[in-house]
mmCIF file of C-alpha atoms and ligand atoms in Angstrom:
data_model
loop_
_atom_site.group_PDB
_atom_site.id
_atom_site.type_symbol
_atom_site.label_atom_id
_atom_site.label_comp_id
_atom_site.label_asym_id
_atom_site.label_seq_id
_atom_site.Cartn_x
_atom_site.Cartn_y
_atom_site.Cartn_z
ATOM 1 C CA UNK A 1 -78.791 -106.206 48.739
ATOM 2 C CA UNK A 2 -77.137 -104.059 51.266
ATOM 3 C CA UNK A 3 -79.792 -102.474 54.318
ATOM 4 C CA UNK A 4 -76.456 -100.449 55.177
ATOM 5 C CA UNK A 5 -73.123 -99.184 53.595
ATOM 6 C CA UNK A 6 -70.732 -97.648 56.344
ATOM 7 C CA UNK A 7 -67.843 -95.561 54.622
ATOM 8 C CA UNK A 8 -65.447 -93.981 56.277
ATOM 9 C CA UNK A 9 -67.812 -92.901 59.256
ATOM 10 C CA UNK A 10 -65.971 -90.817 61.962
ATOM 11 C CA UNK A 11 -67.157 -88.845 64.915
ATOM 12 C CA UNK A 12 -65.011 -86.474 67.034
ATOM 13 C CA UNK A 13 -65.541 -84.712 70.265
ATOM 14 C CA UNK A 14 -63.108 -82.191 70.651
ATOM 15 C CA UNK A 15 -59.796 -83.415 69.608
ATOM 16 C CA UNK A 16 -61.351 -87.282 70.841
ATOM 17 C CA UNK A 17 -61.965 -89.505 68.426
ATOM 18 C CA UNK A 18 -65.140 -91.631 69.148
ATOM 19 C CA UNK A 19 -65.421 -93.649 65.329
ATOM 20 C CA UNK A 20 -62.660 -93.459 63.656
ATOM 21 C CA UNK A 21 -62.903 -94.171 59.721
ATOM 22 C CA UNK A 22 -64.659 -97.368 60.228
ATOM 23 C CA UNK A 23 -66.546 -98.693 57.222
ATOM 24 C CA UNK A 24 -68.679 -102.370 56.580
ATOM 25 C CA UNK A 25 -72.141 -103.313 55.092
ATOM 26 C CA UNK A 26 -74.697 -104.925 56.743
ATOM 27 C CA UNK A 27 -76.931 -107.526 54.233
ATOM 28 C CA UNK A 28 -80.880 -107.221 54.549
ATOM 29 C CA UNK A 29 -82.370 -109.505 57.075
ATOM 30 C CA UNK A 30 -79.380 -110.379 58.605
ATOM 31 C CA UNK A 31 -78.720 -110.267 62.342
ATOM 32 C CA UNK A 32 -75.509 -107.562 62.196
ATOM 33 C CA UNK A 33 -73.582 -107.933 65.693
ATOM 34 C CA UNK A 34 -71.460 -105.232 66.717
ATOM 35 C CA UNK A 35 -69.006 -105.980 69.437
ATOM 36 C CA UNK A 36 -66.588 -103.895 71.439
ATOM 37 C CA UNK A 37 -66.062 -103.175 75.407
ATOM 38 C CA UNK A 38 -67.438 -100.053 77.136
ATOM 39 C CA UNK A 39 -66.420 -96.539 75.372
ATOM 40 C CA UNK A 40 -65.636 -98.491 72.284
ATOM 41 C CA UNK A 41 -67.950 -96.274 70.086
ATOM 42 C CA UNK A 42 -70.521 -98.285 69.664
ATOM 43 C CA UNK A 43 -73.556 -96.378 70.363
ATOM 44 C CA UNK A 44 -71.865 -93.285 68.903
ATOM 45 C CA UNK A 45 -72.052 -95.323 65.491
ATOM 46 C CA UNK A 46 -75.805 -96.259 66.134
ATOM 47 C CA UNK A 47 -76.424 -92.062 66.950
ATOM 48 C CA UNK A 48 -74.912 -91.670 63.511
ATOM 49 C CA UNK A 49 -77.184 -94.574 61.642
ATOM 50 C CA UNK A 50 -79.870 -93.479 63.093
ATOM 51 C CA UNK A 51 -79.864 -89.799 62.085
ATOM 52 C CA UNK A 52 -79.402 -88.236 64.986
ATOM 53 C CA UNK A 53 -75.812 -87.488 65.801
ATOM 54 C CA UNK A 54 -74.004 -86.068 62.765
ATOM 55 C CA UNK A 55 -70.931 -87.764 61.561
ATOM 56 C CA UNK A 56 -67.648 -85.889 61.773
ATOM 57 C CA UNK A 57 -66.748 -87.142 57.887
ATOM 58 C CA UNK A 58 -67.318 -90.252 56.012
ATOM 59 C CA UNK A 59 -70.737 -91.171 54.843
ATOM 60 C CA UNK A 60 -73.376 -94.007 55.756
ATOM 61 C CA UNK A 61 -76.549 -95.004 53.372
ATOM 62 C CA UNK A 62 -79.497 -97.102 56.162
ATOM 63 C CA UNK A 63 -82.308 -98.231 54.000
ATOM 64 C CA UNK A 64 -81.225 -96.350 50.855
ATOM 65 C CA UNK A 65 -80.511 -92.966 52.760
ATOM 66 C CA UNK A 66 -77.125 -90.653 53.215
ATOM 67 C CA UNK A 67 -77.311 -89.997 57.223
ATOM 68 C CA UNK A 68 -75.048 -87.159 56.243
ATOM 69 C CA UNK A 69 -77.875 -86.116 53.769
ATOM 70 C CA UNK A 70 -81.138 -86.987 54.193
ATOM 71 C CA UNK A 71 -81.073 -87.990 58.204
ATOM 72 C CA UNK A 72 -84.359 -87.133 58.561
ATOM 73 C CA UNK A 73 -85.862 -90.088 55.634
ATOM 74 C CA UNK A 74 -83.125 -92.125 57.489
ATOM 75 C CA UNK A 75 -84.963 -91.933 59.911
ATOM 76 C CA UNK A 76 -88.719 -92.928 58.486
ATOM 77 C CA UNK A 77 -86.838 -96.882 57.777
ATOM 78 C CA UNK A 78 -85.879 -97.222 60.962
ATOM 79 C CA UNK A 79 -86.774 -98.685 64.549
ATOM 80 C CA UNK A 80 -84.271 -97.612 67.486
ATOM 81 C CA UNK A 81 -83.911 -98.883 70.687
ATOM 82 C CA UNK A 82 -81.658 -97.392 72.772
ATOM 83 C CA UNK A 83 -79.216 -98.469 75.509
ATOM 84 C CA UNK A 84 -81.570 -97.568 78.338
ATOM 85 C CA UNK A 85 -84.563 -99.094 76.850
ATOM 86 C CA UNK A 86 -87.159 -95.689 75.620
ATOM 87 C CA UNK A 87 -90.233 -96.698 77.706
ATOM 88 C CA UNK A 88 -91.572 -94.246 80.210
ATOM 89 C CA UNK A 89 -91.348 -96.265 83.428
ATOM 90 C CA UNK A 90 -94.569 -93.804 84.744
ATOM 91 C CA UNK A 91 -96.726 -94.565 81.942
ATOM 92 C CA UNK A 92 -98.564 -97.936 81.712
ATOM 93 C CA UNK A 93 -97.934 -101.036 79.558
ATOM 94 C CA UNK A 94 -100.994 -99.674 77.023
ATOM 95 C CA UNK A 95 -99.868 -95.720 76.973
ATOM 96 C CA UNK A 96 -95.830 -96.878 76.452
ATOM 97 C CA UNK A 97 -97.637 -98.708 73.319
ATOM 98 C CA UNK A 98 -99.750 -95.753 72.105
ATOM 99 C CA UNK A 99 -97.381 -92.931 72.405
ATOM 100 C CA UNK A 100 -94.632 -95.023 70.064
ATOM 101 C CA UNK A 101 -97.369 -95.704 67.869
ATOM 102 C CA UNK A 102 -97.819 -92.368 67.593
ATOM 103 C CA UNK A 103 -94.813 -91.292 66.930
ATOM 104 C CA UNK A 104 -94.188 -93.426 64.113
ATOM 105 C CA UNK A 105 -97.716 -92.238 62.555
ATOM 106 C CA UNK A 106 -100.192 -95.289 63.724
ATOM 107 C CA UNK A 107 -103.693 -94.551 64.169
ATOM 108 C CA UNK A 108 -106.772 -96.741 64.349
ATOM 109 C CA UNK A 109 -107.381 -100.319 63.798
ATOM 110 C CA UNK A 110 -103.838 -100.549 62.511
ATOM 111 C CA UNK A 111 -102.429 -99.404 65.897
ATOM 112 C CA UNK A 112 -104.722 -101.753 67.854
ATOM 113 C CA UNK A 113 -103.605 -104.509 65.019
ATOM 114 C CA UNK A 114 -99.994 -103.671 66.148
ATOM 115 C CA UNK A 115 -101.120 -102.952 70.250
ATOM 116 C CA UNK A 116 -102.093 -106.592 69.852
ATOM 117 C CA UNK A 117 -98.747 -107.780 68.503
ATOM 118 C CA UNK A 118 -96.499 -105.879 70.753
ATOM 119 C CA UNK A 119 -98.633 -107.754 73.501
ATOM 120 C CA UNK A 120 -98.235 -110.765 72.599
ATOM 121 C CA UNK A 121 -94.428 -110.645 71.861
ATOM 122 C CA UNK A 122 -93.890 -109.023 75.591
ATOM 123 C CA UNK A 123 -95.966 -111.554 77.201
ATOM 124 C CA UNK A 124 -98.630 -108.841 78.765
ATOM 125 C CA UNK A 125 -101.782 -109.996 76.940
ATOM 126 C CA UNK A 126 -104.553 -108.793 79.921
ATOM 127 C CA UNK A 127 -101.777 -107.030 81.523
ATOM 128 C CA UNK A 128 -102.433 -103.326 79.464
ATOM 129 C CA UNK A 129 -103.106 -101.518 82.363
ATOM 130 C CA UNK A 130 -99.770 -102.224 84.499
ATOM 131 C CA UNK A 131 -96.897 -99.663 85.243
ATOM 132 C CA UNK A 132 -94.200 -99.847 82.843
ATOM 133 C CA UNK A 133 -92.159 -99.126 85.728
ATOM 134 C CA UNK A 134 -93.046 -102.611 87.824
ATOM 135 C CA UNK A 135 -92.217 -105.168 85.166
ATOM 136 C CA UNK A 136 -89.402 -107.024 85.366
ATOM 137 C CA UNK A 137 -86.732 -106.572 83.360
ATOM 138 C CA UNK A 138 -86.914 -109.923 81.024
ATOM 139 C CA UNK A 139 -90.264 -108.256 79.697
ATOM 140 C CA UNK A 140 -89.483 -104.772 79.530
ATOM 141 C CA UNK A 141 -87.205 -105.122 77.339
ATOM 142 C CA UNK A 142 -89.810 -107.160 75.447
ATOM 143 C CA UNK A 143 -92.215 -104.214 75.477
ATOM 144 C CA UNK A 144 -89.363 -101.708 74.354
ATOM 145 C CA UNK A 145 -88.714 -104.069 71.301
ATOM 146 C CA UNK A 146 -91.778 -103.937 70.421
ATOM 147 C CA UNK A 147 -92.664 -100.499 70.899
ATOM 148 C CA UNK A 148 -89.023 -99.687 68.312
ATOM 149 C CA UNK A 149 -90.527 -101.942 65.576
ATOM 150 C CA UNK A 150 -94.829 -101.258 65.875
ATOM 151 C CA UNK A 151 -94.030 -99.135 62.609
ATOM 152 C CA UNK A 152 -92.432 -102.493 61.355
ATOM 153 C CA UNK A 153 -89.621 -100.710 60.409
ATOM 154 C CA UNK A 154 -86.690 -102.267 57.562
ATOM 155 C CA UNK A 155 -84.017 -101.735 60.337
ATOM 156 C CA UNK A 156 -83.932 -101.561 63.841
ATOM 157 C CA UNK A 157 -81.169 -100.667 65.949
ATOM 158 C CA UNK A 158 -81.021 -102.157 69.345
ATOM 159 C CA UNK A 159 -78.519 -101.061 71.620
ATOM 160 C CA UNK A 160 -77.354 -103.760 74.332
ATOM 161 C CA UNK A 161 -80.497 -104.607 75.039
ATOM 162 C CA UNK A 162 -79.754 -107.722 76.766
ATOM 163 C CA UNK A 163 -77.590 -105.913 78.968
ATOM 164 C CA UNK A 164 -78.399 -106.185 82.750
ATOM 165 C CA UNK A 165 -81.168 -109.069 81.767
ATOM 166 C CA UNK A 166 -81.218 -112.137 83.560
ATOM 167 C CA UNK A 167 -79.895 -115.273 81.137
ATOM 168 C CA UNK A 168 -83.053 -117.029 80.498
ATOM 169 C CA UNK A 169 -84.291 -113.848 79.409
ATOM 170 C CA UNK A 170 -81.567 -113.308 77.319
ATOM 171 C CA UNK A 171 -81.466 -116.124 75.470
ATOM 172 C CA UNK A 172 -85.531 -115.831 74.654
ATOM 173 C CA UNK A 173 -84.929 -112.368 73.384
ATOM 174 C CA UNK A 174 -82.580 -113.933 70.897
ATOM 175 C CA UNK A 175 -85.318 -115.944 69.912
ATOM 176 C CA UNK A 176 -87.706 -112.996 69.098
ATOM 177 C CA UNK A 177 -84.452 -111.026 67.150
ATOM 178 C CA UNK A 178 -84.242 -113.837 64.885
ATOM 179 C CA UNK A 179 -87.732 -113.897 64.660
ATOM 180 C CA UNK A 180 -87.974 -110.711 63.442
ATOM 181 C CA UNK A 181 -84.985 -111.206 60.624
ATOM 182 C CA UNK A 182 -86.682 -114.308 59.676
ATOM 183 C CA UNK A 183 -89.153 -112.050 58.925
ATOM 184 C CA UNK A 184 -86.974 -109.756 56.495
ATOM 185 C CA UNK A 185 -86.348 -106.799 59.567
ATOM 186 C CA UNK A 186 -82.883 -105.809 59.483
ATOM 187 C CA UNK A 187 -81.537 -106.288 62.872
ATOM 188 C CA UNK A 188 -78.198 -104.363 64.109
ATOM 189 C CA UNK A 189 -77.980 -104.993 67.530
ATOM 190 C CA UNK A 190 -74.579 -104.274 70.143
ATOM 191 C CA UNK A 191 -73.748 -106.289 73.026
ATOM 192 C CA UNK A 192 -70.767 -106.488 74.882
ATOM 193 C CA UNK A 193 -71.622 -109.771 75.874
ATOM 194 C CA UNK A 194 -69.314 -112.375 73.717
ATOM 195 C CA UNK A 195 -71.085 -115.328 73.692
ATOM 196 C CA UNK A 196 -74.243 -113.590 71.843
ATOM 197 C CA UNK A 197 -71.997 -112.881 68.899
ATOM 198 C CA UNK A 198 -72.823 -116.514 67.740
ATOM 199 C CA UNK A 199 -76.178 -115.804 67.649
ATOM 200 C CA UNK A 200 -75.204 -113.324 64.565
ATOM 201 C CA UNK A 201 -74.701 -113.711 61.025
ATOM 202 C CA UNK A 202 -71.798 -110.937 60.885
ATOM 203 C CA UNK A 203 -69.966 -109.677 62.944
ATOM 204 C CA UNK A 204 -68.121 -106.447 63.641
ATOM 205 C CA UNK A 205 -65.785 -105.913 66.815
ATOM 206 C CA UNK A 206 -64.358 -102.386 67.257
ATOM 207 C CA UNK A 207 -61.747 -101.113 69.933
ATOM 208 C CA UNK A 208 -61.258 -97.581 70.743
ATOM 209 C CA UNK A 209 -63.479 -96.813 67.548
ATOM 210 C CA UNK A 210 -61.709 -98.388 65.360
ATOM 211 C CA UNK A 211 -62.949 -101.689 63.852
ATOM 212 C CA UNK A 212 -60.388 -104.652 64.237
ATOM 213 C CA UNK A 213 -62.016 -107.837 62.895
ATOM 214 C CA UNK A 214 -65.034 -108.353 60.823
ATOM 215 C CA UNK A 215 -66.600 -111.913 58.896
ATOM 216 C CA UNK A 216 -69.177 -114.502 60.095
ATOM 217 C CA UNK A 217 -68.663 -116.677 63.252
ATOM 218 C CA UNK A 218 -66.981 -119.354 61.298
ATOM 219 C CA UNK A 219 -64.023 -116.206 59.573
ATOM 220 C CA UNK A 220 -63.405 -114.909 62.775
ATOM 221 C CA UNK A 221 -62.689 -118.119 64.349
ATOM 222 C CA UNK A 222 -60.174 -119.091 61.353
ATOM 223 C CA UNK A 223 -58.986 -115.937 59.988
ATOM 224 C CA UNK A 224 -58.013 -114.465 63.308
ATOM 225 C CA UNK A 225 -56.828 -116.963 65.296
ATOM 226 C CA UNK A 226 -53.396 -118.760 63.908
ATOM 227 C CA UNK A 227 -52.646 -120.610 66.893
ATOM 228 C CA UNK A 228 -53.723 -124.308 67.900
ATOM 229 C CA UNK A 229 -55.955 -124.675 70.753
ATOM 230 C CA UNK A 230 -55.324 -128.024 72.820
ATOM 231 C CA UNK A 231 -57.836 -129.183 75.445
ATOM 232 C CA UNK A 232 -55.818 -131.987 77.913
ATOM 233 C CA UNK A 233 -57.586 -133.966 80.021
ATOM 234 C CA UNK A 234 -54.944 -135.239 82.754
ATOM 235 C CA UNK A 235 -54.445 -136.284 86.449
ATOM 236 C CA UNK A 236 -53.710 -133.479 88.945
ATOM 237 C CA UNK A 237 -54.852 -130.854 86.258
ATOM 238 C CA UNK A 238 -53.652 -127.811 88.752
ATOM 239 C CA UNK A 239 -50.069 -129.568 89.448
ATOM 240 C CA UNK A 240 -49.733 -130.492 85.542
ATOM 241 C CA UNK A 241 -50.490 -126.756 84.847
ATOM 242 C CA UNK A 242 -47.824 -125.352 87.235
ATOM 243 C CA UNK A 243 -45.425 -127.929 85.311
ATOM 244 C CA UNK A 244 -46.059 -126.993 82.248
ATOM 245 C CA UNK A 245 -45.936 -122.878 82.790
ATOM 246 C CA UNK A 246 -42.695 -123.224 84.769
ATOM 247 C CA UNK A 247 -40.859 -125.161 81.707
ATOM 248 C CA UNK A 248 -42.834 -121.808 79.580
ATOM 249 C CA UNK A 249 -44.527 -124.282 77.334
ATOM 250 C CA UNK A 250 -46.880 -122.245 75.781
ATOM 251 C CA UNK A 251 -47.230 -118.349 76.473
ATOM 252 C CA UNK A 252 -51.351 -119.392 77.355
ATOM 253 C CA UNK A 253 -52.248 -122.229 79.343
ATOM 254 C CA UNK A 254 -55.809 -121.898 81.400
ATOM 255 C CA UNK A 255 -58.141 -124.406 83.167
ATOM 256 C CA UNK A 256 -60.745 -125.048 81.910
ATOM 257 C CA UNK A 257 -63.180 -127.114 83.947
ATOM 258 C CA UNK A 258 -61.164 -130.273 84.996
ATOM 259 C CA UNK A 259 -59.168 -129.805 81.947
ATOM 260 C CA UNK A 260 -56.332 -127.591 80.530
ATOM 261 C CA UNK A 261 -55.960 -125.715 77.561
ATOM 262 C CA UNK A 262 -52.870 -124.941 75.500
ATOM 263 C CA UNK A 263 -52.220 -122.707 72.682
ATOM 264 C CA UNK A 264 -49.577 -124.125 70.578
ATOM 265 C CA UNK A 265 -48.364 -123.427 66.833
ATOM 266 C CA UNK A 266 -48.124 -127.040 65.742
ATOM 267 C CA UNK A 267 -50.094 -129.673 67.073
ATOM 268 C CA UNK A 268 -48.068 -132.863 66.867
ATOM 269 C CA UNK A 269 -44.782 -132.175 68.163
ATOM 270 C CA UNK A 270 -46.875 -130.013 70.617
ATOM 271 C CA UNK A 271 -48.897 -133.291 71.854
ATOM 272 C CA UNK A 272 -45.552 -135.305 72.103
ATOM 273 C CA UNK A 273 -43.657 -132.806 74.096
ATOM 274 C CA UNK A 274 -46.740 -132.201 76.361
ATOM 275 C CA UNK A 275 -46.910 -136.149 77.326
ATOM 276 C CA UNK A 276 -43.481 -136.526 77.632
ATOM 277 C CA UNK A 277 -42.705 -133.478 80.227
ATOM 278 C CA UNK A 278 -45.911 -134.728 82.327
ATOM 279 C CA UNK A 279 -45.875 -138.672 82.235
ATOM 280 C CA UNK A 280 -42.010 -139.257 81.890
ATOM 281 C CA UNK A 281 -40.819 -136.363 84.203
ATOM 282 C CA UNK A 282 -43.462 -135.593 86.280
ATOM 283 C CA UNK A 283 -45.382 -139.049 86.475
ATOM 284 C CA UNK A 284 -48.638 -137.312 85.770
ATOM 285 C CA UNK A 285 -51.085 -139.877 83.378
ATOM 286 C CA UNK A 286 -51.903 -137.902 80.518
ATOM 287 C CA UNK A 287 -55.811 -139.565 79.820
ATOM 288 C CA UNK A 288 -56.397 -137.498 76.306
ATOM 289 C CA UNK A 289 -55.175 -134.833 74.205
ATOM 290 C CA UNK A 290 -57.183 -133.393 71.808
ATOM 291 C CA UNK A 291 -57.399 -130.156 69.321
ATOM 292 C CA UNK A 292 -60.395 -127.836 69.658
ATOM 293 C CA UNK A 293 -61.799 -124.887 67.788
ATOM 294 C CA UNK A 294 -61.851 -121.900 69.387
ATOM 295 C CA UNK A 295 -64.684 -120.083 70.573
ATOM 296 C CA UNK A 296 -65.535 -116.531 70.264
ATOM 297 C CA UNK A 297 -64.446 -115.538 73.531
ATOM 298 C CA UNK A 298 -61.391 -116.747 72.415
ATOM 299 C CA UNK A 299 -60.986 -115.113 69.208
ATOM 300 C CA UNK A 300 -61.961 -111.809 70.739
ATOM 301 C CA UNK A 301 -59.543 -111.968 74.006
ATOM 302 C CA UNK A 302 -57.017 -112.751 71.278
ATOM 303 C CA UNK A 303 -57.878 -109.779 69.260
ATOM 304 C CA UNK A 304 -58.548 -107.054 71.925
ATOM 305 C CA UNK A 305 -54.973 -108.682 73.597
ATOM 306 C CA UNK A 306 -56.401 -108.148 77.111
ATOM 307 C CA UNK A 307 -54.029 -109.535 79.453
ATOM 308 C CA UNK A 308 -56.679 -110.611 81.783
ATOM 309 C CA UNK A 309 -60.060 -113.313 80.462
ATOM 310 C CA UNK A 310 -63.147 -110.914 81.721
ATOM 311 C CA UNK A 311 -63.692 -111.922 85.179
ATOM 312 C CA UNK A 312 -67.829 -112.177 84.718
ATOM 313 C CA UNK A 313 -69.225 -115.532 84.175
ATOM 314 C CA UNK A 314 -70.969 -114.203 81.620
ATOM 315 C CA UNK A 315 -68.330 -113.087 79.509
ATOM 316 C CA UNK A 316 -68.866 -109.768 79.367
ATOM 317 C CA UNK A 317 -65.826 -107.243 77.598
ATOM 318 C CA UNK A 318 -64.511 -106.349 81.015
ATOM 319 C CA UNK A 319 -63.134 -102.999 79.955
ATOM 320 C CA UNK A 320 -63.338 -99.992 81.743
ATOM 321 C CA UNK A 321 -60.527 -97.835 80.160
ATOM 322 C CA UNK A 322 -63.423 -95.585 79.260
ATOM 323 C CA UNK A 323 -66.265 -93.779 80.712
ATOM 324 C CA UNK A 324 -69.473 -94.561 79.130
ATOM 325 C CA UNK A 325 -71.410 -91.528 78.508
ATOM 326 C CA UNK A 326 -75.036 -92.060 77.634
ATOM 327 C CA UNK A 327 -77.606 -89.486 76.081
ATOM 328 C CA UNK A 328 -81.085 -90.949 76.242
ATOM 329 C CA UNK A 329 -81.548 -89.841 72.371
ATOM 330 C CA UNK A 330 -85.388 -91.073 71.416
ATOM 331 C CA UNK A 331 -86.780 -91.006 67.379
HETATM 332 N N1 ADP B 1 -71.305 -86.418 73.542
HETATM 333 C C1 ADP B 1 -70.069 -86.830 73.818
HETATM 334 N N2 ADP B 1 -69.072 -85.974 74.140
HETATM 335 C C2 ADP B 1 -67.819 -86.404 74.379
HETATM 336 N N3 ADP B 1 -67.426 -87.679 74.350
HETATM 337 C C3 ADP B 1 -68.359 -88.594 74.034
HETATM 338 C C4 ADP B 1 -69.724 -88.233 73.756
HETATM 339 N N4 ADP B 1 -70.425 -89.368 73.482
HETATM 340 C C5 ADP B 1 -69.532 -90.380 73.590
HETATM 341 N N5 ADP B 1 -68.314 -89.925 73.920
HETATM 342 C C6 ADP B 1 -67.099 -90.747 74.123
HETATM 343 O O1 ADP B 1 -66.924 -91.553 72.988
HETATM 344 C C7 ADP B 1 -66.461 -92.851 73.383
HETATM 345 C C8 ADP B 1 -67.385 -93.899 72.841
HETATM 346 O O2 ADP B 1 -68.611 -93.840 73.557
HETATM 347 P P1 ADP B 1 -69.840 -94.773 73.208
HETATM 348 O O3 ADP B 1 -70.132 -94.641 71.762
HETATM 349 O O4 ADP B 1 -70.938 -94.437 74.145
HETATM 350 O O5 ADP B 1 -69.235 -96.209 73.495
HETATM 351 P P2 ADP B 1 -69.987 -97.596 73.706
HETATM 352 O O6 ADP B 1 -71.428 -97.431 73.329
HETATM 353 O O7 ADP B 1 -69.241 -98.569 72.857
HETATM 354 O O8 ADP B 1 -69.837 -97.940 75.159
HETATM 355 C C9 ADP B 1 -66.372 -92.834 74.895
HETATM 356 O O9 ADP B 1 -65.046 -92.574 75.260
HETATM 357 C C10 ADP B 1 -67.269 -91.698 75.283
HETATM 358 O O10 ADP B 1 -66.839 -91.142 76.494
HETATM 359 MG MG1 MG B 2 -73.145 -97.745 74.393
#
């Protein structure tokens, strides 16, 4: 049932602690999302799945395997893509395609069966012979997904690879990752872009290396959240806003669009108070008041109590307590 069983896996550095004690399970064929801001531990974890960084204590089993164990049948289940994408920018789009193949053990007309696939899925069909290094980056990372799973691995591992990749592109290479668990592939994938946890069955968000909220997109958004959300739709939304946080009516108002939004702990009274302050004091029509569900973003701002929303449209964890140090680690 389970592709992965996480228990108790820690990494130190020194007297750091990267991973501390965090444990979970990720279901086969699920899309596992693993959340967290810059330094959080994240790819340290995936080092550890993968059988190539060994854990400080605790234990993992990926596709039946101890990493602690047997890392090196760990890795034989896997696919890995790591945070830098692994393509060689000076080979071409056809050599990228062989070398992986042959290091994960394909030779003849099943490697040209697979040379075929990886084509198609990165858009290059006729295009075999181009630099690596020119593409853009929508369809490199394409070509680097393909190139971790041409063994068709149970599991792959990608490591933000939507990160620096224009939107559009993005949101396709969602398409292919759910693609590929349609198919029955594992996929465990980080991202420190919020939104893209929706795209996920489970999720996992960890801070500092330790993991603070776990559940499906729907658990998080009730089990975590215990305040009201209320979206008001007013005249003069700015002035109504000022009103409202000088009489401290709620510890988090924002605008949203043309609108505000409220947290408040009951909604009722919450509504009534709200009207009366801005229509009876202030003079200020109140046009609709309405509960909403809170997104992701929210849930995870709540969680990781950042004082600040990120500042990227995008929604990225804006978090730079930590450096991010990288090893290019390939299978
Ligand atoms: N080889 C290493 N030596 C010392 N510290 C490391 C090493 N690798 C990672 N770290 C530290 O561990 C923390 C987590 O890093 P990382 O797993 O790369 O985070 P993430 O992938 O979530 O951005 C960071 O503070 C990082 O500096
Ligand atoms: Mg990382």
């Amino acid at each position: 049932m389970y592709s992965i069983e996480v228990n108790n896996l820690t990494k130190k550095f020194g007297d750091f602690t990267s991973v501390d004690s965090v444990s979970f399970t990720v279901k086969k064929g699920e899309v596992f999302g693993f959340l967290g801001a810059n330094g959080a531990g994240k790819t340290t974890t995936i080092r550890m799945l993968c059988g190539i960084l060994e854990p400080t204590s605790g234990d993992a089993t990926v596709g039946g395997y101890s990493v602690m164990k047997e890392p090196n049948k760990v890795k034989t289940r896997i696919g890995y893509m790591s945070q830098r994408f692994s393509l060689y920018n000076d080979l071409t789009v056809e050599e990228n395609i062989n070398f992986f193949g042959g290091v994960y053990g394909l030779i003849g007309n099943e490697l040209e069966e697979r040379k075929k696939w990886v084509l198609s899925i990165a858009n290059l069909e006729g295009k075999e012979k181009l630099l690596t290094g020119s593409l853009p980056g929508g369809i490199k990372q394409r070509l680097a997904l393909g190139t971790a799973v041409i063994h068709k691995p149970e599991i792959v591992f990608l490591d933000e690879p939507t990160s620096g990749v224009d939107p559009i592109s993005r949101r396709n290479f969602w398409d292919l990752i759910n693609n590929l668990a349609s198919g029955g592939t594992t996929v465990f994938v980080t991202t420190h872009y919020l939104e893209e946890a929706e795209f996920c069955n489970n999720i996992i968000l960890i801070d500092a290396g330790k993991l603070i909220a776990q559940g499906n997109p729907e658990e998080l958004k009730t089990n975590y959240i215990k305040h009201k959300i209320l979206e008001v739709e007013c005249e003069r939304p700015v002035d109504a806003m000022e009103i409202l946080n000088k009489v401290n009516f709620s510890p988090d108002i924002s605008i949203f669009g043309n609108n505000i939004h409220v947290n408040v702990q009951e909604v009722e009274p919450a509504k009534k108070e709200l009207k009366r302050i801005l229509e009876q004091q202030h003079s200020i029509k109140v046009i609709r008041i309405d509960e909403i569900t809170p997104t992701l973003e929210d849930v995870f701002i709540h969680l990781l109590e950042s004082p600040t929303k990120p500042s990227s449209k995008e929604g990225a964890i804006n978090d730079e307590r930590m450096p991010n140090i990288e090893s290019e680690n390939k299978l």
